[in-house]
Coordinates of C-alpha atoms in Angstrom, one line a residue:
X209 CA 112.0 90.8 120.0
X210 CA 108.9 91.0 117.3
X211 CA 107.4 89.6 120.7
X212 CA 107.5 92.7 121.9
X213 CA 106.7 94.5 118.9
X214 CA 103.7 92.3 118.9
X215 CA 102.6 93.7 122.6
X216 CA 103.5 97.4 121.3
X217 CA 99.5 96.9 119.1
X218 CA 101.4 99.5 116.2
X219 CA 103.0 99.3 112.5
X220 CA 106.7 98.3 113.6
X221 CA 109.9 97.8 111.7
X222 CA 113.3 96.6 113.4
X223 CA 116.7 97.3 111.1
X224 CA 120.3 96.3 112.8
X225 CA 122.2 98.9 113.7
X226 CA 126.2 98.9 115.3
X227 CA 125.8 96.0 117.8
X228 CA 122.1 96.8 118.6
X229 CA 119.0 97.4 116.7
X230 CA 116.5 100.6 115.3
X231 CA 113.1 99.9 116.2
X232 CA 110.4 102.7 114.4
X233 CA 106.9 102.3 115.2
X234 CA 103.5 104.5 114.3
X235 CA 102.0 105.6 117.4
X236 CA 97.9 107.1 116.1
X237 CA 96.7 110.3 117.7
X238 CA 97.4 110.9 121.7
X239 CA 99.0 107.4 122.4
X240 CA 102.6 108.2 120.8
X241 CA 103.9 108.8 124.7
X242 CA 102.6 106.1 126.3
X243 CA 103.6 103.8 123.3
X244 CA 107.2 104.9 123.6
X245 CA 107.3 104.6 127.1
X246 CA 105.9 100.7 126.6
X247 CA 109.0 100.3 124.4
X248 CA 111.5 101.9 126.8
X249 CA 110.4 99.7 129.3
X250 CA 110.7 96.9 127.8
X251 CA 114.0 96.8 125.7
X252 CA 117.5 97.2 127.1
X253 CA 118.9 100.1 126.9
X254 CA 122.5 99.2 126.2
X255 CA 121.4 96.8 123.3
X256 CA 119.0 98.7 121.8
X257 CA 118.6 102.1 120.0
X258 CA 115.1 102.9 119.9
X259 CA 113.8 105.6 117.4
X260 CA 110.1 105.9 117.7
X261 CA 108.6 107.8 115.0
X262 CA 104.8 109.2 115.4
X263 CA 102.9 109.5 112.5
X264 CA 99.5 111.3 114.0
X265 CA 97.1 110.4 110.6
X266 CA 95.4 113.3 111.4
X267 CA 98.4 116.0 110.3
X268 CA 99.4 115.8 106.6
X269 CA 103.3 116.0 107.7
X270 CA 105.5 114.9 111.0
X271 CA 106.2 117.5 113.3
X272 CA 110.4 117.0 112.8
X273 CA 110.0 117.8 108.6
X274 CA 107.5 120.8 109.9
X275 CA 110.5 122.2 111.8
X276 CA 113.0 121.4 109.5
X277 CA 111.1 123.5 106.9
X278 CA 110.5 126.1 109.2
X279 CA 114.5 126.6 110.1
X280 CA 115.2 126.7 106.1
X281 CA 112.6 129.4 105.6
X282 CA 113.6 131.8 108.3
X283 CA 117.1 131.6 106.8
X284 CA 115.7 133.1 103.0
X285 CA 115.3 136.6 102.1
X286 CA 111.8 138.0 102.2
X287 CA 111.8 137.8 98.4
X288 CA 112.8 134.2 98.6
X289 CA 109.3 133.7 101.2
X290 CA 107.4 135.0 98.7
X291 CA 108.5 132.6 95.7
X292 CA 107.8 129.7 98.3
X293 CA 105.0 131.1 99.4
X294 CA 103.7 131.5 95.8
X295 CA 104.7 128.4 94.6
X296 CA 103.0 125.9 97.4
X297 CA 99.8 128.0 96.2
X298 CA 100.3 127.1 92.8
X299 CA 100.6 123.1 94.2
X300 CA 97.8 123.5 96.2
X301 CA 95.7 124.9 93.5
X302 CA 96.9 122.2 91.5
X303 CA 95.6 120.0 93.5
X304 CA 92.2 121.2 93.9
X305 CA 92.1 120.9 90.2
X306 CA 93.4 117.7 89.9
X307 CA 90.7 116.7 92.9
X308 CA 88.1 118.2 90.6
X309 CA 88.9 116.3 87.7
X310 CA 88.8 113.8 89.4
X311 CA 85.4 114.4 91.0
X312 CA 84.0 115.1 87.7
X313 CA 85.1 111.5 86.4
X314 CA 83.6 110.0 89.6
X315 CA 79.7 111.1 88.1
X316 CA 80.4 111.0 84.8
X317 CA 79.3 107.3 84.1
X318 CA 75.9 108.2 86.8
X319 CA 75.6 111.3 84.2
X320 CA 76.1 108.7 81.2
X321 CA 73.7 106.3 82.8
X322 CA 70.8 108.7 83.7
X323 CA 70.7 109.5 79.6
X324 CA 71.8 112.9 80.5
X325 CA 73.2 114.4 76.9
X326 CA 77.3 115.6 77.0
X327 CA 77.8 119.3 76.5
X328 CA 79.9 120.4 74.2
X329 CA 82.8 122.2 74.2
X330 CA 81.7 125.4 73.9
X331 CA 79.0 124.9 77.1
X332 CA 81.6 123.8 78.9
X333 CA 84.1 127.0 77.9
X334 CA 81.2 128.9 78.6
X335 CA 80.4 128.1 82.1
X336 CA 84.0 127.8 82.7
X337 CA 84.3 131.7 81.6
X338 CA 81.1 132.5 83.8
X339 CA 82.5 130.7 86.8
X340 CA 86.2 132.5 86.4
X341 CA 84.1 135.8 86.3
X342 CA 82.2 134.9 89.2
X343 CA 85.1 133.9 91.5
X344 CA 87.2 137.4 90.1
X345 CA 84.5 139.2 91.5
X346 CA 83.8 137.6 94.9
X347 CA 87.8 138.3 95.3
X348 CA 87.2 142.1 94.1
X349 CA 84.4 142.5 97.0
X350 CA 86.4 140.8 99.7
X351 CA 89.9 143.5 98.6
X352 CA 87.6 146.1 98.3
X353 CA 85.9 145.1 101.8
X354 CA 88.9 145.0 103.3
X355 CA 90.5 148.1 101.9
X356 CA 87.9 150.1 103.9
X357 CA 88.8 148.5 107.7

């Protein structure tokens, strides 16, 4: 059976299941149907339960999970949906902040090597305040522009 999985050219795993086995594999991009068809052609259906998991690397969430979440969201009240949306936005903001910190820490050694003097906490606070003020101004301009349409 491992030779069959080798022919698939995919990351594959096999686990015993009742009087057969479960095969899972990842297909990249649009070749999921090809891999699934090859698996079905090579394996006897009565001896093997084949489950294919399409893990398209370009997407962050698989379709089954996405559909399950959408079904659960449909059962929520409007208020609960708003709370979920707020939480998702919070998580996205948290991820953006972590990425920004990582980018900052990545350039710190280069700045030090270039002889750039470190800035004080007061200078950092002033830059943050200026950036927040600029961001609020852009958001207000966007909101007032949308209100006129």
